[in-house]
Amino acid sequence: MTSMSRARVARRIAAGAAYGGGGAGLVGAAVIGLVLAEVRLARRQLGNGLSGRVPTADGVYGRAYDIPGEPPLRLAVLGDSTAAGQGVHRAGQTPGALLASGLAAVAERPVELRNVAVTGARSDDLDRQTGLLLSAPGPVPDVCVIMIGANDVTHRMPPAQSVRHLSVAVRRLRTAGAEVVVGTCPDLGTIEPVQQPLRWLARRASRQLAAAQTIGVVAQGGRTVSLGDLLGPEFEANPRELFGPDNYHPSAEGYATAAMAILPTVCAALGLWPEEERPDVSRREGFLPVARAAAEAAAEAGTEVTAAMPAGPRGPWALLKRRRRRRVPEAEPATPSV
């Protein structure tokens, strides 16, 4: 499928989300049902890692930067098992802890993390997760990271419905005053036990949803980072290293790779990243119609999309960025929040 074709499909799904449609896009429900069956079979064969406890990573990171009288930055994480950190054994290996520790190092300021992500969650659970954050005592998070979409694909949620739930969550968080960064639907075609041709179909469905998610998120004032094949061609090249023991969830190294790609966008959303907010032609960055930017980002992991001009000859435009990544080491244990 060409970039223009992917853009048209993403536009159609996003329009359905905005106006109440619910079509499944070019990859129909029957095909997704086959992908679902294959993924379930793979989980049964390998053990899906869901019986283990997800480490609790909430707390304050970067206490060494504590300045009396200055409150910590507040980071919240929402989404599914990938956001929660399913598959690793230490809190410091979860994406929330990695992002909090990395943000603290860049900002030179402590970061308080709250993770409300739930293993198995789909986009329709974001309403509940968002409510938990916004109803909690204390200030609204400074920045929220959402990682969602894989379970929507494998459980055959219509893409337009999926994007609608995500868009509403982003709008609620932005209206409350939080910056929002969304890691879009990962590439299910990298799940090693899924065989061809279903691997290709899973990849196509994942990218369609990721592109449509980008359009919906950017329209609500959020930023997206394409998770693609969990952020790097090395994921497919070294699946034994970057997948966890279940061959489905990321390993500690896989989560570190994901956090390394998301961190620059989290910092940029808070005005902390030392790069200019303008395109670098040498890295193939630029202003594009939002649907085209979404399609290109879905095809290249680690690509950021954010709103630019409100309108152009073909509708809203977006800035497509390929930020330089920063290595994120395993986080030190957090200090419990007071």
mmCIF file of C-alpha atoms in Angstrom:
data_model
loop_
_atom_site.group_PDB
_atom_site.id
_atom_site.type_symbol
_atom_site.label_atom_id
_atom_site.label_comp_id
_atom_site.label_asym_id
_atom_site.label_seq_id
_atom_site.Cartn_x
_atom_site.Cartn_y
_atom_site.Cartn_z
ATOM 1 C CA MET A 1 0.000 0.000 0.000
ATOM 2 C CA THR A 2 1.388 3.427 -0.934
ATOM 3 C CA SER A 3 1.760 6.313 1.478
ATOM 4 C CA MET A 4 -1.126 8.120 -0.202
ATOM 5 C CA SER A 5 -3.364 5.043 0.094
ATOM 6 C CA ARG A 6 -2.479 4.666 3.771
ATOM 7 C CA ALA A 7 -3.278 8.340 4.274
ATOM 8 C CA ARG A 8 -6.714 7.915 2.665
ATOM 9 C CA VAL A 9 -7.550 4.929 4.868
ATOM 10 C CA ALA A 10 -6.373 6.754 7.998
ATOM 11 C CA ARG A 11 -8.446 9.806 7.038
ATOM 12 C CA ARG A 12 -11.528 7.631 6.566
ATOM 13 C CA ILE A 13 -11.114 5.916 9.942
ATOM 14 C CA ALA A 14 -10.487 9.224 11.714
ATOM 15 C CA ALA A 15 -13.553 10.748 10.028
ATOM 16 C CA GLY A 16 -15.596 7.793 11.240
ATOM 17 C CA ALA A 17 -14.317 8.426 14.754
ATOM 18 C CA ALA A 18 -15.308 12.093 14.558
ATOM 19 C CA TYR A 19 -18.727 11.551 13.008
ATOM 20 C CA GLY A 20 -19.828 8.291 14.571
ATOM 21 C CA GLY A 21 -18.792 5.676 12.010
ATOM 22 C CA GLY A 22 -17.247 2.373 12.969
ATOM 23 C CA GLY A 23 -15.922 0.622 9.885
ATOM 24 C CA ALA A 24 -13.017 -1.766 10.092
ATOM 25 C CA GLY A 25 -11.001 -0.212 7.259
ATOM 26 C CA LEU A 26 -9.424 -2.249 4.488
ATOM 27 C CA VAL A 27 -8.432 -5.098 6.786
ATOM 28 C CA GLY A 28 -11.854 -6.475 7.633
ATOM 29 C CA ALA A 29 -13.181 -8.078 10.782
ATOM 30 C CA ALA A 30 -12.888 -11.610 9.398
ATOM 31 C CA VAL A 31 -9.180 -11.139 8.695
ATOM 32 C CA ILE A 32 -8.604 -9.620 12.133
ATOM 33 C CA GLY A 33 -10.406 -12.628 13.567
ATOM 34 C CA LEU A 34 -7.779 -14.865 11.967
ATOM 35 C CA VAL A 35 -4.989 -12.733 13.411
ATOM 36 C CA LEU A 36 -6.662 -12.927 16.823
ATOM 37 C CA ALA A 37 -6.905 -16.707 16.621
ATOM 38 C CA GLU A 38 -3.229 -16.990 15.678
ATOM 39 C CA VAL A 39 -2.128 -14.671 18.493
ATOM 40 C CA ARG A 40 -4.200 -16.627 21.014
ATOM 41 C CA LEU A 41 -2.693 -19.874 19.768
ATOM 42 C CA ALA A 42 0.785 -18.403 20.072
ATOM 43 C CA ARG A 43 0.031 -17.280 23.619
ATOM 44 C CA ARG A 44 -1.155 -20.756 24.593
ATOM 45 C CA GLN A 45 1.949 -22.336 23.082
ATOM 46 C CA LEU A 46 4.425 -19.991 24.718
ATOM 47 C CA GLY A 47 2.726 -18.848 27.875
ATOM 48 C CA ASN A 48 1.717 -15.194 27.661
ATOM 49 C CA GLY A 49 3.376 -13.870 30.778
ATOM 50 C CA LEU A 50 0.071 -12.549 32.127
ATOM 51 C CA SER A 51 0.215 -14.633 35.305
ATOM 52 C CA GLY A 52 3.150 -12.670 36.631
ATOM 53 C CA ARG A 53 2.791 -9.524 38.686
ATOM 54 C CA VAL A 54 3.404 -6.232 36.920
ATOM 55 C CA PRO A 55 5.954 -4.294 38.999
ATOM 56 C CA THR A 56 4.603 -1.200 40.754
ATOM 57 C CA ALA A 57 6.720 1.746 39.692
ATOM 58 C CA ASP A 58 4.778 4.684 41.154
ATOM 59 C CA GLY A 59 6.817 7.146 43.167
ATOM 60 C CA VAL A 60 9.327 9.969 42.825
ATOM 61 C CA TYR A 61 12.401 9.634 40.595
ATOM 62 C CA GLY A 62 15.448 11.889 40.554
ATOM 63 C CA ARG A 63 15.498 12.891 44.230
ATOM 64 C CA ALA A 64 19.098 14.022 43.703
ATOM 65 C CA TYR A 65 17.694 17.035 41.827
ATOM 66 C CA ASP A 66 15.376 18.031 44.677
ATOM 67 C CA ILE A 67 15.166 21.788 45.244
ATOM 68 C CA PRO A 68 13.390 22.905 48.448
ATOM 69 C CA GLY A 69 10.094 24.558 47.664
ATOM 70 C CA GLU A 70 9.981 23.379 44.038
ATOM 71 C CA PRO A 71 7.460 20.595 43.397
ATOM 72 C CA PRO A 72 8.392 17.643 41.182
ATOM 73 C CA LEU A 73 7.178 17.351 37.622
ATOM 74 C CA ARG A 74 4.204 15.031 37.394
ATOM 75 C CA LEU A 75 4.158 12.222 34.807
ATOM 76 C CA ALA A 76 1.220 9.866 34.289
ATOM 77 C CA VAL A 77 1.124 6.726 32.146
ATOM 78 C CA LEU A 78 -2.082 5.246 30.742
ATOM 79 C CA GLY A 79 -2.820 2.324 28.450
ATOM 80 C CA ASP A 80 -2.388 -1.432 28.198
ATOM 81 C CA SER A 81 0.157 -4.071 29.237
ATOM 82 C CA THR A 82 2.933 -2.374 27.277
ATOM 83 C CA ALA A 83 2.348 0.839 29.232
ATOM 84 C CA ALA A 84 2.103 -1.080 32.502
ATOM 85 C CA GLY A 85 5.351 -2.965 31.867
ATOM 86 C CA GLN A 86 4.079 -6.534 31.577
ATOM 87 C CA GLY A 87 6.909 -9.021 31.128
ATOM 88 C CA VAL A 88 9.668 -7.498 33.285
ATOM 89 C CA HIS A 89 10.439 -8.207 36.920
ATOM 90 C CA ARG A 90 11.812 -4.930 38.297
ATOM 91 C CA ALA A 91 9.970 -1.620 38.575
ATOM 92 C CA GLY A 92 12.978 0.205 37.132
ATOM 93 C CA GLN A 93 12.591 -1.737 33.862
ATOM 94 C CA THR A 94 9.017 -0.558 33.186
ATOM 95 C CA PRO A 95 8.482 2.194 30.600
ATOM 96 C CA GLY A 96 6.952 4.537 33.194
ATOM 97 C CA ALA A 97 9.990 4.312 35.459
ATOM 98 C CA LEU A 98 12.386 4.671 32.528
ATOM 99 C CA LEU A 99 10.563 7.765 31.274
ATOM 100 C CA ALA A 100 10.348 9.312 34.751
ATOM 101 C CA SER A 101 14.051 8.757 35.364
ATOM 102 C CA GLY A 102 14.998 10.089 31.924
ATOM 103 C CA LEU A 103 12.744 13.139 32.277
ATOM 104 C CA ALA A 104 14.245 13.896 35.692
ATOM 105 C CA ALA A 105 17.755 13.783 34.208
ATOM 106 C CA VAL A 106 16.851 16.122 31.331
ATOM 107 C CA ALA A 107 14.838 18.559 33.481
ATOM 108 C CA GLU A 108 17.259 18.263 36.442
ATOM 109 C CA ARG A 109 14.171 18.078 38.594
ATOM 110 C CA PRO A 110 12.422 15.227 40.440
ATOM 111 C CA VAL A 111 9.546 13.516 38.612
ATOM 112 C CA GLU A 112 6.552 11.960 40.326
ATOM 113 C CA LEU A 113 5.155 8.980 38.390
ATOM 114 C CA ARG A 114 1.640 7.597 38.499
ATOM 115 C CA ASN A 115 0.825 4.641 36.266
ATOM 116 C CA VAL A 116 -2.850 3.698 35.802
ATOM 117 C CA ALA A 117 -2.305 1.393 32.798
ATOM 118 C CA VAL A 118 -3.900 -2.071 32.974
ATOM 119 C CA THR A 119 -2.858 -5.318 31.316
ATOM 120 C CA GLY A 120 -5.382 -6.262 28.635
ATOM 121 C CA ALA A 121 -6.851 -2.760 28.367
ATOM 122 C CA ARG A 122 -8.397 -1.512 25.146
ATOM 123 C CA SER A 123 -9.079 2.080 24.192
ATOM 124 C CA ASP A 124 -12.537 1.999 25.778
ATOM 125 C CA ASP A 125 -10.815 1.681 29.188
ATOM 126 C CA LEU A 126 -9.124 5.058 28.738
ATOM 127 C CA ASP A 127 -12.241 6.831 29.989
ATOM 128 C CA ARG A 128 -11.900 5.064 33.345
ATOM 129 C CA GLN A 129 -8.125 5.577 33.498
ATOM 130 C CA THR A 130 -8.458 9.267 32.646
ATOM 131 C CA GLY A 131 -11.129 9.637 35.321
ATOM 132 C CA LEU A 132 -8.781 8.121 37.912
ATOM 133 C CA LEU A 133 -6.131 10.715 37.114
ATOM 134 C CA LEU A 134 -8.400 13.737 36.923
ATOM 135 C CA SER A 135 -10.382 12.869 40.065
ATOM 136 C CA ALA A 136 -7.287 12.293 42.193
ATOM 137 C CA PRO A 137 -6.382 14.932 44.782
ATOM 138 C CA GLY A 138 -3.557 17.248 43.857
ATOM 139 C CA PRO A 139 -2.518 18.930 40.626
ATOM 140 C CA VAL A 140 -3.172 17.539 37.156
ATOM 141 C CA PRO A 141 -0.154 15.728 35.623
ATOM 142 C CA ASP A 142 2.202 17.952 33.654
ATOM 143 C CA VAL A 143 2.464 15.312 30.933
ATOM 144 C CA CYS A 144 0.624 12.062 30.201
ATOM 145 C CA VAL A 145 1.938 9.198 28.092
ATOM 146 C CA ILE A 146 -0.606 6.809 26.552
ATOM 147 C CA MET A 147 0.353 3.482 24.953
ATOM 148 C CA ILE A 148 -2.671 1.696 23.496
ATOM 149 C CA GLY A 149 -3.975 -0.143 20.441
ATOM 150 C CA ALA A 150 -2.685 -3.720 20.258
ATOM 151 C CA ASN A 151 -5.649 -5.196 22.124
ATOM 152 C CA ASP A 152 -8.030 -3.158 19.975
ATOM 153 C CA VAL A 153 -6.662 -4.943 16.909
ATOM 154 C CA THR A 154 -6.614 -8.441 18.380
ATOM 155 C CA HIS A 155 -10.105 -8.046 19.890
ATOM 156 C CA ARG A 156 -11.578 -6.634 16.679
ATOM 157 C CA MET A 157 -12.640 -3.241 18.026
ATOM 158 C CA PRO A 158 -13.652 -1.140 14.986
ATOM 159 C CA PRO A 159 -10.795 1.303 14.328
ATOM 160 C CA ALA A 160 -13.089 4.328 14.284
ATOM 161 C CA GLN A 161 -14.423 3.378 17.705
ATOM 162 C CA SER A 162 -10.887 2.863 18.976
ATOM 163 C CA VAL A 163 -9.767 6.273 17.716
ATOM 164 C CA ARG A 164 -12.870 7.923 19.171
ATOM 165 C CA HIS A 165 -12.113 6.657 22.683
ATOM 166 C CA LEU A 166 -8.483 7.743 22.407
ATOM 167 C CA SER A 167 -9.399 11.185 21.058
ATOM 168 C CA VAL A 168 -11.850 11.781 23.907
ATOM 169 C CA ALA A 169 -9.205 10.834 26.481
ATOM 170 C CA VAL A 170 -6.649 13.168 24.896
ATOM 171 C CA ARG A 171 -9.180 16.006 24.781
ATOM 172 C CA ARG A 172 -10.065 15.547 28.480
ATOM 173 C CA LEU A 173 -6.420 15.558 29.530
ATOM 174 C CA ARG A 174 -5.519 18.533 27.337
ATOM 175 C CA THR A 175 -8.549 20.489 28.588
ATOM 176 C CA ALA A 176 -7.408 19.810 32.151
ATOM 177 C CA GLY A 177 -4.001 21.300 31.293
ATOM 178 C CA ALA A 178 -1.786 18.251 30.712
ATOM 179 C CA GLU A 179 0.494 17.718 27.743
ATOM 180 C CA VAL A 180 -0.214 14.379 26.045
ATOM 181 C CA VAL A 181 2.103 12.034 24.147
ATOM 182 C CA VAL A 182 0.647 8.878 22.581
ATOM 183 C CA GLY A 183 2.709 5.864 21.587
ATOM 184 C CA THR A 184 0.577 4.565 18.728
ATOM 185 C CA CYS A 185 -0.413 0.962 18.073
ATOM 186 C CA PRO A 186 2.658 -1.296 17.887
ATOM 187 C CA ASP A 187 3.331 -3.496 14.883
ATOM 188 C CA LEU A 188 1.723 -6.864 15.634
ATOM 189 C CA GLY A 189 3.483 -8.250 12.578
ATOM 190 C CA THR A 190 6.636 -8.521 14.708
ATOM 191 C CA ILE A 191 5.093 -11.134 17.011
ATOM 192 C CA GLU A 192 7.352 -14.015 16.139
ATOM 193 C CA PRO A 193 4.907 -16.965 16.424
ATOM 194 C CA VAL A 194 2.395 -15.331 14.028
ATOM 195 C CA GLN A 195 3.022 -16.819 10.588
ATOM 196 C CA GLN A 196 2.604 -15.433 7.078
ATOM 197 C CA PRO A 197 0.310 -14.296 5.561
ATOM 198 C CA LEU A 198 -1.268 -13.320 8.882
ATOM 199 C CA ARG A 199 1.911 -11.552 9.961
ATOM 200 C CA TRP A 200 1.591 -9.214 6.958
ATOM 201 C CA LEU A 201 -2.129 -8.680 7.653
ATOM 202 C CA ALA A 202 -1.434 -7.953 11.334
ATOM 203 C CA ARG A 203 1.187 -5.404 10.318
ATOM 204 C CA ARG A 204 -1.232 -3.754 7.901
ATOM 205 C CA ALA A 205 -4.033 -3.556 10.483
ATOM 206 C CA SER A 206 -1.647 -2.188 13.112
ATOM 207 C CA ARG A 207 -0.342 0.533 10.811
ATOM 208 C CA GLN A 208 -3.835 1.523 9.723
ATOM 209 C CA LEU A 209 -4.863 2.006 13.337
ATOM 210 C CA ALA A 210 -1.609 3.804 14.232
ATOM 211 C CA ALA A 211 -2.067 6.320 11.416
ATOM 212 C CA ALA A 212 -5.708 6.948 12.337
ATOM 213 C CA GLN A 213 -4.752 7.342 16.004
ATOM 214 C CA THR A 214 -2.244 10.012 14.980
ATOM 215 C CA ILE A 215 -4.864 12.022 13.116
ATOM 216 C CA GLY A 216 -7.230 11.860 16.102
ATOM 217 C CA VAL A 217 -4.569 12.743 18.686
ATOM 218 C CA VAL A 218 -3.105 15.661 16.737
ATOM 219 C CA ALA A 219 -6.610 17.093 16.244
ATOM 220 C CA GLN A 220 -6.961 17.249 20.043
ATOM 221 C CA GLY A 221 -3.601 18.950 20.604
ATOM 222 C CA GLY A 222 -1.541 15.905 21.515
ATOM 223 C CA ARG A 223 1.653 14.499 20.033
ATOM 224 C CA THR A 224 2.274 10.972 18.798
ATOM 225 C CA VAL A 225 5.317 8.728 18.502
ATOM 226 C CA SER A 226 5.085 5.715 16.226
ATOM 227 C CA LEU A 227 5.875 2.542 18.158
ATOM 228 C CA GLY A 228 5.844 0.493 14.976
ATOM 229 C CA ASP A 229 7.962 -2.602 15.534
ATOM 230 C CA LEU A 230 8.572 -1.376 19.085
ATOM 231 C CA LEU A 231 10.903 1.288 17.952
ATOM 232 C CA GLY A 232 13.759 0.108 15.856
ATOM 233 C CA PRO A 233 14.608 -2.276 13.016
ATOM 234 C CA GLU A 234 16.696 -4.141 15.584
ATOM 235 C CA PHE A 235 13.437 -5.479 17.062
ATOM 236 C CA GLU A 236 12.825 -7.735 14.066
ATOM 237 C CA ALA A 237 16.542 -8.407 13.625
ATOM 238 C CA ASN A 238 16.987 -9.477 17.271
ATOM 239 C CA PRO A 239 13.609 -10.762 18.492
ATOM 240 C CA ARG A 240 15.189 -13.043 21.109
ATOM 241 C CA GLU A 241 16.838 -10.018 22.711
ATOM 242 C CA LEU A 242 14.012 -7.516 22.488
ATOM 243 C CA PHE A 243 10.977 -9.758 23.123
ATOM 244 C CA GLY A 244 10.336 -11.094 26.606
ATOM 245 C CA PRO A 245 10.144 -14.793 27.538
ATOM 246 C CA ASP A 246 6.588 -15.031 26.138
ATOM 247 C CA ASN A 247 7.660 -13.749 22.653
ATOM 248 C CA TYR A 248 4.764 -11.289 22.892
ATOM 249 C CA HIS A 249 5.581 -8.569 25.416
ATOM 250 C CA PRO A 250 8.856 -6.626 25.211
ATOM 251 C CA SER A 251 11.876 -7.576 27.249
ATOM 252 C CA ALA A 252 13.614 -5.059 29.501
ATOM 253 C CA GLU A 253 15.782 -4.095 26.513
ATOM 254 C CA GLY A 254 12.675 -3.709 24.360
ATOM 255 C CA TYR A 255 11.047 -1.362 26.879
ATOM 256 C CA ALA A 256 14.269 0.641 27.111
ATOM 257 C CA THR A 257 14.242 0.979 23.317
ATOM 258 C CA ALA A 258 10.640 2.197 23.417
ATOM 259 C CA ALA A 259 11.337 4.679 26.216
ATOM 260 C CA MET A 260 14.403 5.971 24.358
ATOM 261 C CA ALA A 261 12.173 6.910 21.413
ATOM 262 C CA ILE A 262 9.314 8.411 23.457
ATOM 263 C CA LEU A 263 11.439 10.440 25.910
ATOM 264 C CA PRO A 264 12.490 13.194 23.457
ATOM 265 C CA THR A 265 8.850 13.907 22.604
ATOM 266 C CA VAL A 266 7.843 13.957 26.280
ATOM 267 C CA CYS A 267 10.624 16.461 26.961
ATOM 268 C CA ALA A 268 9.763 18.532 23.878
ATOM 269 C CA ALA A 269 6.122 18.723 24.988
ATOM 270 C CA LEU A 270 7.372 20.380 28.192
ATOM 271 C CA GLY A 271 9.822 22.652 26.355
ATOM 272 C CA LEU A 272 12.848 20.781 27.703
ATOM 273 C CA TRP A 273 14.386 19.072 24.675
ATOM 274 C CA PRO A 274 17.489 20.801 23.257
ATOM 275 C CA GLU A 275 16.328 20.741 19.628
ATOM 276 C CA GLU A 276 14.609 23.444 17.652
ATOM 277 C CA GLU A 277 10.930 22.935 16.988
ATOM 278 C CA ARG A 278 11.392 23.223 13.259
ATOM 279 C CA PRO A 279 12.082 20.604 10.598
ATOM 280 C CA ASP A 280 15.586 19.337 9.932
ATOM 281 C CA VAL A 281 15.735 18.565 6.226
ATOM 282 C CA SER A 282 18.769 16.333 6.702
ATOM 283 C CA ARG A 283 16.582 13.978 8.779
ATOM 284 C CA ARG A 284 13.683 14.094 6.293
ATOM 285 C CA GLU A 285 11.524 16.172 8.618
ATOM 286 C CA GLY A 286 8.925 18.600 7.381
ATOM 287 C CA PHE A 287 5.401 20.007 7.331
ATOM 288 C CA LEU A 288 2.837 17.707 5.737
ATOM 289 C CA PRO A 289 -0.942 17.328 5.595
ATOM 290 C CA VAL A 290 -1.748 15.527 8.844
ATOM 291 C CA ALA A 291 -3.034 12.353 7.162
ATOM 292 C CA ARG A 292 0.140 12.021 5.115
ATOM 293 C CA ALA A 293 2.329 12.689 8.135
ATOM 294 C CA ALA A 294 0.353 10.037 10.042
ATOM 295 C CA ALA A 295 0.821 7.462 7.274
ATOM 296 C CA GLU A 296 4.565 8.130 7.038
ATOM 297 C CA ALA A 297 4.978 7.932 10.815
ATOM 298 C CA ALA A 298 3.101 4.622 10.987
ATOM 299 C CA ALA A 299 5.582 3.160 8.516
ATOM 300 C CA GLU A 300 8.675 4.341 10.413
ATOM 301 C CA ALA A 301 9.038 3.637 14.112
ATOM 302 C CA GLY A 302 10.124 6.463 16.398
ATOM 303 C CA THR A 303 8.635 9.243 14.262
ATOM 304 C CA GLU A 304 6.875 12.117 16.033
ATOM 305 C CA VAL A 305 3.848 13.987 14.700
ATOM 306 C CA THR A 306 2.484 17.189 16.222
ATOM 307 C CA ALA A 307 0.047 19.851 15.056
ATOM 308 C CA ALA A 308 1.433 22.674 12.952
ATOM 309 C CA MET A 309 -0.647 25.013 10.807
ATOM 310 C CA PRO A 310 -4.388 24.828 11.544
ATOM 311 C CA ALA A 311 -5.323 24.437 7.886
ATOM 312 C CA GLY A 312 -3.875 24.112 4.426
ATOM 313 C CA PRO A 313 -5.024 23.296 0.888
ATOM 314 C CA ARG A 314 -5.732 19.712 1.993
ATOM 315 C CA GLY A 315 -6.865 20.336 5.564
ATOM 316 C CA PRO A 316 -4.832 20.530 8.790
ATOM 317 C CA TRP A 317 -1.045 20.215 8.609
ATOM 318 C CA ALA A 318 1.399 18.609 10.995
ATOM 319 C CA LEU A 319 5.109 18.684 11.745
ATOM 320 C CA LEU A 320 6.835 15.334 11.255
ATOM 321 C CA LYS A 321 9.992 14.992 13.386
ATOM 322 C CA ARG A 322 12.631 12.291 13.720
ATOM 323 C CA ARG A 323 14.261 13.318 16.979
ATOM 324 C CA ARG A 324 17.646 12.067 18.083
ATOM 325 C CA ARG A 325 17.149 9.411 20.721
ATOM 326 C CA ARG A 326 18.748 9.357 24.141
ATOM 327 C CA ARG A 327 19.831 6.176 25.876
ATOM 328 C CA VAL A 328 17.628 5.483 28.903
ATOM 329 C CA PRO A 329 19.301 3.256 31.548
ATOM 330 C CA GLU A 330 17.282 1.188 34.001
ATOM 331 C CA ALA A 331 15.773 3.527 36.576
ATOM 332 C CA GLU A 332 16.851 3.623 40.208
ATOM 333 C CA PRO A 333 14.147 2.600 42.717
ATOM 334 C CA ALA A 334 11.586 5.320 43.238
ATOM 335 C CA THR A 335 10.896 7.068 46.518
ATOM 336 C CA PRO A 336 7.241 6.429 47.423
ATOM 337 C CA SER A 337 5.003 9.441 46.898
ATOM 338 C CA VAL A 338 3.969 11.222 50.083
#
